[in-house]
Amino acid sequence: MSQEMIKIDGAIGEGGGQVVRIALCLSALYRIPVEIHSIRAGRAKGGLSAQHLKGVELLQEMCNAEVSGAHIGSVSLTFKPGYLQNKKYEFIADTKTAGCICLLIQIALPCALFSSRAATYILKGGTNVPFGPQIEYFKNVFRPLLNRFGADFELDIVRKGYYPKGGGEVHLRVNPVRNLKPIDLLDSGLVNSITGSAYVAGVVNINAAQQMRNDARTTIIEELKKRDIPVPTIDIETYQESRNAAIGNGSGINLMATTDRECIFGGSGLGSGRPGPIPPGKEAAQQLLDPILTDSCVDEHLQDQMIIFMVLAKGTSRVKVGKKELTCHAETAKQIAEIMLGSRGLKFSMEKDDKGSTVLECNGLGLENEFIN
């Protein structure tokens, strides 16, 4: 383990929980002790929430780390990792709130891929909640991207959980890998299908799901026709969650677009029961359309999630991120990685292609799993 403590300003970039997740992941993977101060300084209520704390505790258990400052509301934390040598086949992390399960997956998955043995991670909290990916997005959009890096996972959604009750449960099964492959995503191709589902749970009427579906479909067709882009097949189902498959009341929509170059884009929206600035169906459609209209190979939510895997891959990854700037979340993830691993030669670069779209390039450091021959 590197003996020099790296200090991270939690207010950097978007100043949220992502700073903690990326820093601790890289700390555990490269056995670099870190100290994070001003945790979640960019949020109205700073410090570690139950969700972030549970992520810290899960990673602590995975790598036998020495940790101080791990408590609710903490604005500073030190993390001194041991080895990712699993002595267990099962880990449990329960936020006991509606904390986003997908954000627990984000902190656990990279380390699980480089641990000593396969394990199951039983994660409890919110599956479809604000301020984080919906579980369907993680399974249907993120997973295929991870497959390109040469890794995979199994995801069993035992029970859905919504805000504010939570109560969802997901079982994540991960087999470790020797290393990750770099990816080249430079041609998004043409969209050949759009699929998705709109759901309601509890006392929410099925009409809400039908409205979300109709809003999404109308928005997609209008925007594509406006730009003379061929409208692909659109198939959005609606359904009512069974009583034993979900806790509490909720509604939402998840969309997925696939292209003839095997790019996958996602878009999601949550119904809150109260009128919002953008109806959830239209919001999901706009998220889905954004990479299509800006010539990107990944949607905005994939941008920040792919950063750590580009860093770990063995070789140079190149991904076209379109005619917009990197998202604040992606830029933050990139900055944290450079702070922690810049001395080891990690470098990102950005250039324009012949269509004026930005290509993000990363010379991955090629981490190898010392437990796999």
Coordinates of C-alpha atoms in Angstrom, one line a residue:
M1 CA 0.0 0.0 0.0
S2 CA 1.1 3.5 -0.8
Q3 CA 2.0 5.2 2.5
E4 CA 1.3 8.8 1.2
M5 CA -2.2 9.9 2.1
I6 CA -4.0 11.7 -0.8
K7 CA -6.2 14.5 0.2
I8 CA -9.4 15.0 -1.7
D9 CA -11.7 18.1 -1.6
G10 CA -15.2 16.9 -1.5
A11 CA -16.4 20.2 -2.9
I12 CA -14.6 19.5 -6.2
G13 CA -16.8 19.6 -9.4
E14 CA -20.4 18.7 -8.7
G15 CA -19.5 18.4 -5.0
G16 CA -21.8 15.4 -4.3
G17 CA -21.5 11.8 -3.2
Q18 CA -19.8 10.8 -6.4
V19 CA -16.6 12.3 -5.2
V20 CA -16.7 9.8 -2.2
R21 CA -17.6 6.8 -4.5
I22 CA -14.9 7.4 -7.0
A23 CA -12.2 8.2 -4.5
L24 CA -12.9 5.2 -2.3
C25 CA -13.1 2.8 -5.2
L26 CA -9.7 3.9 -6.5
S27 CA -8.4 3.8 -3.0
A28 CA -9.4 0.2 -2.5
L29 CA -8.4 -0.9 -6.0
Y30 CA -4.9 0.7 -5.9
R31 CA -4.5 0.5 -2.1
I32 CA -4.0 4.3 -1.7
P33 CA -5.0 5.8 1.6
V34 CA -7.3 8.9 1.2
E35 CA -8.6 11.7 3.2
I36 CA -11.8 13.4 2.0
H37 CA -12.9 16.7 3.5
S38 CA -15.9 19.0 2.8
I39 CA -17.9 15.9 1.9
R40 CA -21.0 16.8 -0.2
A41 CA -20.3 20.5 0.2
G42 CA -22.2 21.1 -3.0
R43 CA -25.4 19.8 -1.5
A44 CA -28.0 21.7 0.5
K45 CA -27.5 19.2 3.3
G46 CA -23.9 18.3 3.4
G47 CA -22.0 15.4 4.9
L48 CA -22.6 11.6 4.7
S49 CA -26.2 10.5 4.5
A50 CA -27.3 7.0 5.3
Q51 CA -26.9 5.9 1.7
H52 CA -23.3 7.2 1.4
L53 CA -22.4 5.8 4.8
K54 CA -23.6 2.4 3.9
G55 CA -21.5 2.5 0.7
V56 CA -18.4 3.4 2.8
E57 CA -19.2 0.6 5.2
L58 CA -19.7 -1.9 2.4
L59 CA -16.3 -1.1 0.8
Q60 CA -14.7 -1.1 4.2
E61 CA -15.8 -4.7 4.7
M62 CA -14.8 -5.7 1.2
C63 CA -11.2 -4.5 1.6
N64 CA -10.7 -4.7 5.4
A65 CA -10.0 -0.9 5.5
E66 CA -9.2 1.3 8.5
V67 CA -11.8 4.1 8.5
S68 CA -12.4 7.1 10.6
G69 CA -15.2 9.7 10.3
A70 CA -17.7 7.2 9.1
H71 CA -21.0 8.4 10.6
I72 CA -24.1 10.2 9.5
G73 CA -23.4 13.9 8.8
S74 CA -19.7 13.5 8.7
V75 CA -17.9 16.0 6.4
S76 CA -14.5 14.4 6.6
L77 CA -13.3 10.8 6.2
T78 CA -10.1 8.9 6.1
F79 CA -9.9 5.5 4.4
K80 CA -6.9 3.2 4.6
P81 CA -7.6 0.1 2.5
G82 CA -6.4 -3.5 3.0
Y83 CA -6.6 -6.2 0.3
L84 CA -9.7 -7.0 -1.7
Q85 CA -9.4 -10.6 -0.5
N86 CA -13.0 -11.7 0.1
K87 CA -13.4 -14.0 3.0
K88 CA -17.2 -14.1 2.4
Y89 CA -19.5 -15.2 -0.3
E90 CA -22.2 -12.7 0.7
F91 CA -22.3 -9.1 1.7
I92 CA -25.3 -7.2 2.9
A93 CA -25.8 -3.4 2.8
D94 CA -29.2 -2.0 4.0
T95 CA -29.6 1.8 3.9
K96 CA -32.9 1.4 5.9
T97 CA -34.1 4.4 3.9
A98 CA -35.0 5.0 0.2
G99 CA -31.3 5.5 -0.5
C100 CA -30.5 4.6 -4.1
I101 CA -29.4 1.0 -4.5
C102 CA -27.8 1.8 -7.9
L103 CA -25.4 4.2 -6.1
L104 CA -24.4 1.3 -3.8
I105 CA -23.7 -0.8 -6.9
Q106 CA -21.6 2.0 -8.3
I107 CA -19.2 1.9 -5.3
A108 CA -19.2 -1.9 -4.9
L109 CA -19.0 -3.2 -8.5
P110 CA -15.5 -2.0 -9.6
C111 CA -14.0 -3.5 -6.5
A112 CA -16.0 -6.7 -6.7
L113 CA -14.6 -7.2 -10.2
F114 CA -11.0 -7.2 -8.8
S115 CA -11.6 -9.1 -5.6
S116 CA -10.4 -12.6 -4.9
R117 CA -13.7 -14.5 -5.3
A118 CA -17.2 -14.4 -6.7
A119 CA -19.8 -13.0 -4.2
T120 CA -23.4 -11.9 -3.9
Y121 CA -24.2 -8.4 -2.7
I122 CA -27.6 -8.1 -1.1
L123 CA -28.5 -4.4 -1.3
K124 CA -31.6 -2.8 0.3
G125 CA -33.1 0.7 -0.2
G126 CA -34.7 2.4 -3.1
T127 CA -34.7 0.9 -6.6
N128 CA -36.6 3.7 -8.4
V129 CA -35.9 7.0 -6.5
P130 CA -34.9 10.6 -7.3
F131 CA -31.2 11.6 -7.6
G132 CA -29.9 8.2 -9.0
P133 CA -30.4 5.7 -11.8
Q134 CA -33.4 3.6 -11.8
I135 CA -32.6 -0.1 -11.4
E136 CA -34.0 -0.9 -15.0
Y137 CA -31.5 1.6 -16.4
F138 CA -28.6 -0.1 -14.6
K139 CA -29.6 -3.5 -15.9
N140 CA -30.6 -2.6 -19.5
V141 CA -28.3 0.3 -20.4
F142 CA -25.3 0.2 -18.1
R143 CA -24.8 -3.6 -18.2
P144 CA -24.2 -3.8 -22.0
L145 CA -21.6 -1.1 -21.7
L146 CA -19.8 -3.0 -19.0
N147 CA -19.9 -6.1 -21.3
R148 CA -17.8 -4.1 -23.8
F149 CA -15.1 -3.8 -21.1
G150 CA -15.2 -7.6 -20.8
A151 CA -17.0 -7.8 -17.5
D152 CA -20.6 -8.7 -16.4
F153 CA -22.9 -9.2 -13.4
E154 CA -26.2 -10.8 -12.6
L155 CA -28.9 -8.7 -11.1
D156 CA -32.0 -10.1 -9.4
I157 CA -34.6 -7.5 -8.5
V158 CA -36.3 -9.2 -5.5
R159 CA -38.5 -6.2 -4.6
K160 CA -39.0 -2.6 -5.8
G161 CA -38.7 0.2 -3.3
Y162 CA -39.8 3.8 -3.9
Y163 CA -39.4 7.2 -2.1
P164 CA -40.0 7.8 0.8
K165 CA -40.4 4.2 2.2
G166 CA -37.6 2.4 0.4
G167 CA -37.8 -1.3 1.2
G168 CA -36.4 -2.5 -2.1
E169 CA -34.0 -5.4 -2.4
V170 CA -31.6 -6.3 -5.2
H171 CA -29.1 -9.2 -5.3
L172 CA -26.0 -8.4 -7.3
R173 CA -23.7 -11.4 -8.3
V174 CA -20.3 -10.6 -9.5
N175 CA -17.5 -12.9 -10.9
P176 CA -14.0 -11.2 -10.7
V177 CA -12.0 -10.6 -13.9
R178 CA -8.3 -10.7 -14.6
N179 CA -8.4 -7.3 -16.3
L180 CA -10.7 -5.0 -18.4
K181 CA -10.5 -4.4 -22.1
P182 CA -10.5 -0.8 -23.6
I183 CA -13.4 0.3 -25.6
D184 CA -13.8 2.2 -28.9
L185 CA -17.2 3.9 -29.3
L186 CA -16.8 6.3 -32.2
D187 CA -19.8 5.7 -34.4
S188 CA -23.3 5.8 -32.8
G189 CA -25.1 4.7 -36.0
L190 CA -28.8 5.0 -36.6
V191 CA -31.5 4.2 -34.0
N192 CA -33.4 1.1 -35.1
S193 CA -35.7 0.5 -32.1
I194 CA -37.0 2.2 -29.0
T195 CA -38.4 0.0 -26.2
G196 CA -39.4 0.6 -22.6
S197 CA -42.0 0.3 -19.9
A198 CA -44.1 2.6 -17.7
Y199 CA -45.2 1.3 -14.4
V200 CA -47.3 2.1 -11.4
A201 CA -47.3 0.5 -7.9
G202 CA -49.5 0.6 -4.8
V203 CA -52.5 2.9 -5.1
V204 CA -51.3 4.7 -8.2
N205 CA -53.8 4.2 -11.1
I206 CA -52.6 2.5 -14.3
N207 CA -53.8 5.7 -16.2
A208 CA -50.6 7.3 -14.9
A209 CA -48.5 4.7 -16.7
Q210 CA -50.5 5.2 -19.9
Q211 CA -50.1 8.9 -19.7
M212 CA -46.3 8.6 -19.3
R213 CA -46.2 6.2 -22.3
N214 CA -48.2 8.5 -24.5
D215 CA -46.2 11.6 -23.5
A216 CA -42.9 9.8 -24.3
R217 CA -44.1 8.5 -27.6
T218 CA -45.5 11.8 -28.7
T219 CA -42.3 13.7 -27.7
I220 CA -40.0 11.2 -29.5
I221 CA -42.0 11.2 -32.8
E222 CA -42.3 15.1 -32.8
E223 CA -38.6 15.7 -32.2
L224 CA -37.3 13.2 -34.7
K225 CA -39.7 14.3 -37.4
K226 CA -38.8 17.9 -36.8
R227 CA -35.2 17.0 -37.7
D228 CA -36.0 14.7 -40.5
I229 CA -34.7 11.7 -38.6
P230 CA -36.5 8.4 -39.5
V231 CA -38.8 7.3 -36.6
P232 CA -37.9 3.8 -35.5
T233 CA -40.3 1.2 -34.1
I234 CA -41.5 2.4 -30.6
D235 CA -42.8 -0.2 -28.2
I236 CA -43.5 1.0 -24.6
E237 CA -45.5 -1.3 -22.4
T238 CA -47.5 -0.3 -19.3
Y239 CA -48.0 -2.4 -16.2
Q240 CA -49.1 -2.5 -12.6
E241 CA -46.5 -3.9 -10.1
S242 CA -47.9 -6.8 -8.1
R243 CA -48.4 -6.2 -4.4
N244 CA -45.6 -8.6 -3.3
A245 CA -43.1 -7.1 -5.9
A246 CA -43.0 -3.6 -4.6
I247 CA -43.1 -1.6 -1.3
G248 CA -45.2 1.6 -1.2
N249 CA -46.6 3.8 -4.0
G250 CA -44.7 4.8 -7.0
S251 CA -44.7 5.3 -10.8
G252 CA -42.1 5.8 -13.5
I253 CA -40.9 5.1 -17.0
N254 CA -37.7 3.7 -18.5
L255 CA -36.8 3.9 -22.2
M256 CA -34.0 2.3 -24.2
A257 CA -32.9 3.0 -27.7
T258 CA -30.6 0.7 -29.7
T259 CA -28.7 1.6 -32.8
D260 CA -27.4 -0.5 -35.7
R261 CA -23.8 0.1 -34.3
E262 CA -24.9 -1.5 -31.0
C263 CA -25.0 1.7 -29.0
I264 CA -27.6 1.8 -26.3
F265 CA -29.2 4.9 -24.8
G266 CA -31.5 5.3 -21.9
G267 CA -34.0 7.7 -20.5
S268 CA -36.0 7.7 -17.3
G269 CA -38.6 9.7 -15.4
L270 CA -40.3 9.3 -12.1
G271 CA -43.9 10.2 -11.2
S272 CA -44.1 12.0 -7.9
G273 CA -47.9 12.4 -7.5
R274 CA -47.5 16.1 -7.9
P275 CA -47.3 18.2 -11.1
G276 CA -43.6 18.9 -11.9
P277 CA -41.9 21.2 -14.4
I278 CA -41.6 18.4 -16.9
P279 CA -44.0 15.4 -17.1
P280 CA -42.0 12.1 -16.5
G281 CA -42.8 10.7 -19.9
K282 CA -41.5 13.8 -21.6
E283 CA -38.5 13.9 -19.4
A284 CA -37.5 10.3 -20.2
A285 CA -38.0 11.0 -23.9
Q286 CA -35.8 14.1 -23.8
Q287 CA -33.0 12.1 -22.0
L288 CA -33.2 9.4 -24.6
L289 CA -33.2 11.9 -27.5
D290 CA -30.2 13.9 -26.2
P291 CA -27.4 11.6 -27.4
I292 CA -29.2 10.9 -30.7
L293 CA -29.5 14.7 -31.5
T294 CA -26.0 15.6 -30.3
D295 CA -24.1 12.7 -32.1
S296 CA -23.0 10.9 -28.9
C297 CA -22.3 7.2 -28.4
V298 CA -23.4 7.3 -24.8
D299 CA -26.1 9.1 -22.9
E300 CA -25.3 11.6 -20.2
H301 CA -25.8 9.1 -17.3
L302 CA -23.3 6.6 -18.9
Q303 CA -20.7 9.3 -19.2
D304 CA -19.7 9.5 -15.6
Q305 CA -20.3 5.8 -15.0
M306 CA -17.8 4.7 -17.7
I307 CA -14.9 6.9 -16.4
I308 CA -13.6 4.5 -13.7
F309 CA -13.7 1.5 -16.2
M310 CA -11.8 3.5 -18.8
V311 CA -9.2 4.2 -16.1
L312 CA -8.9 0.5 -15.1
A313 CA -8.9 -0.9 -18.7
K314 CA -5.7 -2.3 -20.2
G315 CA -5.2 0.0 -23.2
T316 CA -6.6 3.2 -24.6
S317 CA -10.4 3.8 -24.7
R318 CA -12.1 6.3 -27.0
V319 CA -15.7 7.3 -26.6
K320 CA -17.5 9.9 -28.6
V321 CA -19.5 12.1 -26.2
G322 CA -21.1 14.4 -28.8
K323 CA -21.4 18.0 -29.5
K324 CA -21.8 19.1 -25.8
E325 CA -19.4 19.5 -23.0
L326 CA -18.8 16.6 -20.6
T327 CA -21.4 16.5 -17.9
C328 CA -20.4 17.9 -14.5
H329 CA -20.6 14.4 -13.0
A330 CA -18.3 13.0 -15.7
E331 CA -15.9 15.9 -15.4
T332 CA -15.8 15.3 -11.6
A333 CA -15.1 11.6 -11.9
K334 CA -12.3 12.4 -14.4
Q335 CA -10.7 15.0 -12.0
I336 CA -10.8 12.6 -9.0
A337 CA -9.2 9.9 -11.1
E338 CA -6.4 12.2 -12.3
I339 CA -5.8 13.5 -8.7
M340 CA -5.4 9.9 -7.4
L341 CA -3.6 8.3 -10.4
G342 CA -2.0 11.1 -12.3
S343 CA 1.4 10.3 -10.8
R344 CA 1.1 6.8 -12.3
G345 CA 0.6 8.1 -15.8
L346 CA -3.1 8.3 -16.0
K347 CA -4.2 10.9 -18.6
F348 CA -7.4 11.9 -20.3
S349 CA -7.6 13.9 -23.5
M350 CA -10.4 15.4 -25.6
E351 CA -10.4 16.1 -29.3
K352 CA -12.9 16.9 -32.0
D353 CA -13.8 14.5 -34.9
D354 CA -14.5 15.6 -38.4
K355 CA -18.2 16.2 -37.5
G356 CA -17.3 18.5 -34.6
S357 CA -18.2 15.9 -31.9
T358 CA -16.0 15.5 -28.9
V359 CA -14.1 12.2 -28.4
L360 CA -12.9 11.4 -24.8
E361 CA -9.7 9.4 -24.7
C362 CA -8.1 7.7 -21.7
N363 CA -4.9 5.7 -21.5
G364 CA -6.1 3.1 -19.1
L365 CA -3.6 1.9 -16.5
G366 CA -4.5 -1.8 -17.0
L367 CA -5.1 -2.9 -13.4
E368 CA -4.7 -6.7 -13.1
N369 CA -6.4 -8.8 -10.5
E370 CA -3.6 -10.3 -8.4
F371 CA -5.9 -13.1 -7.3
I372 CA -6.5 -14.5 -10.8
N373 CA -3.8 -16.2 -12.9

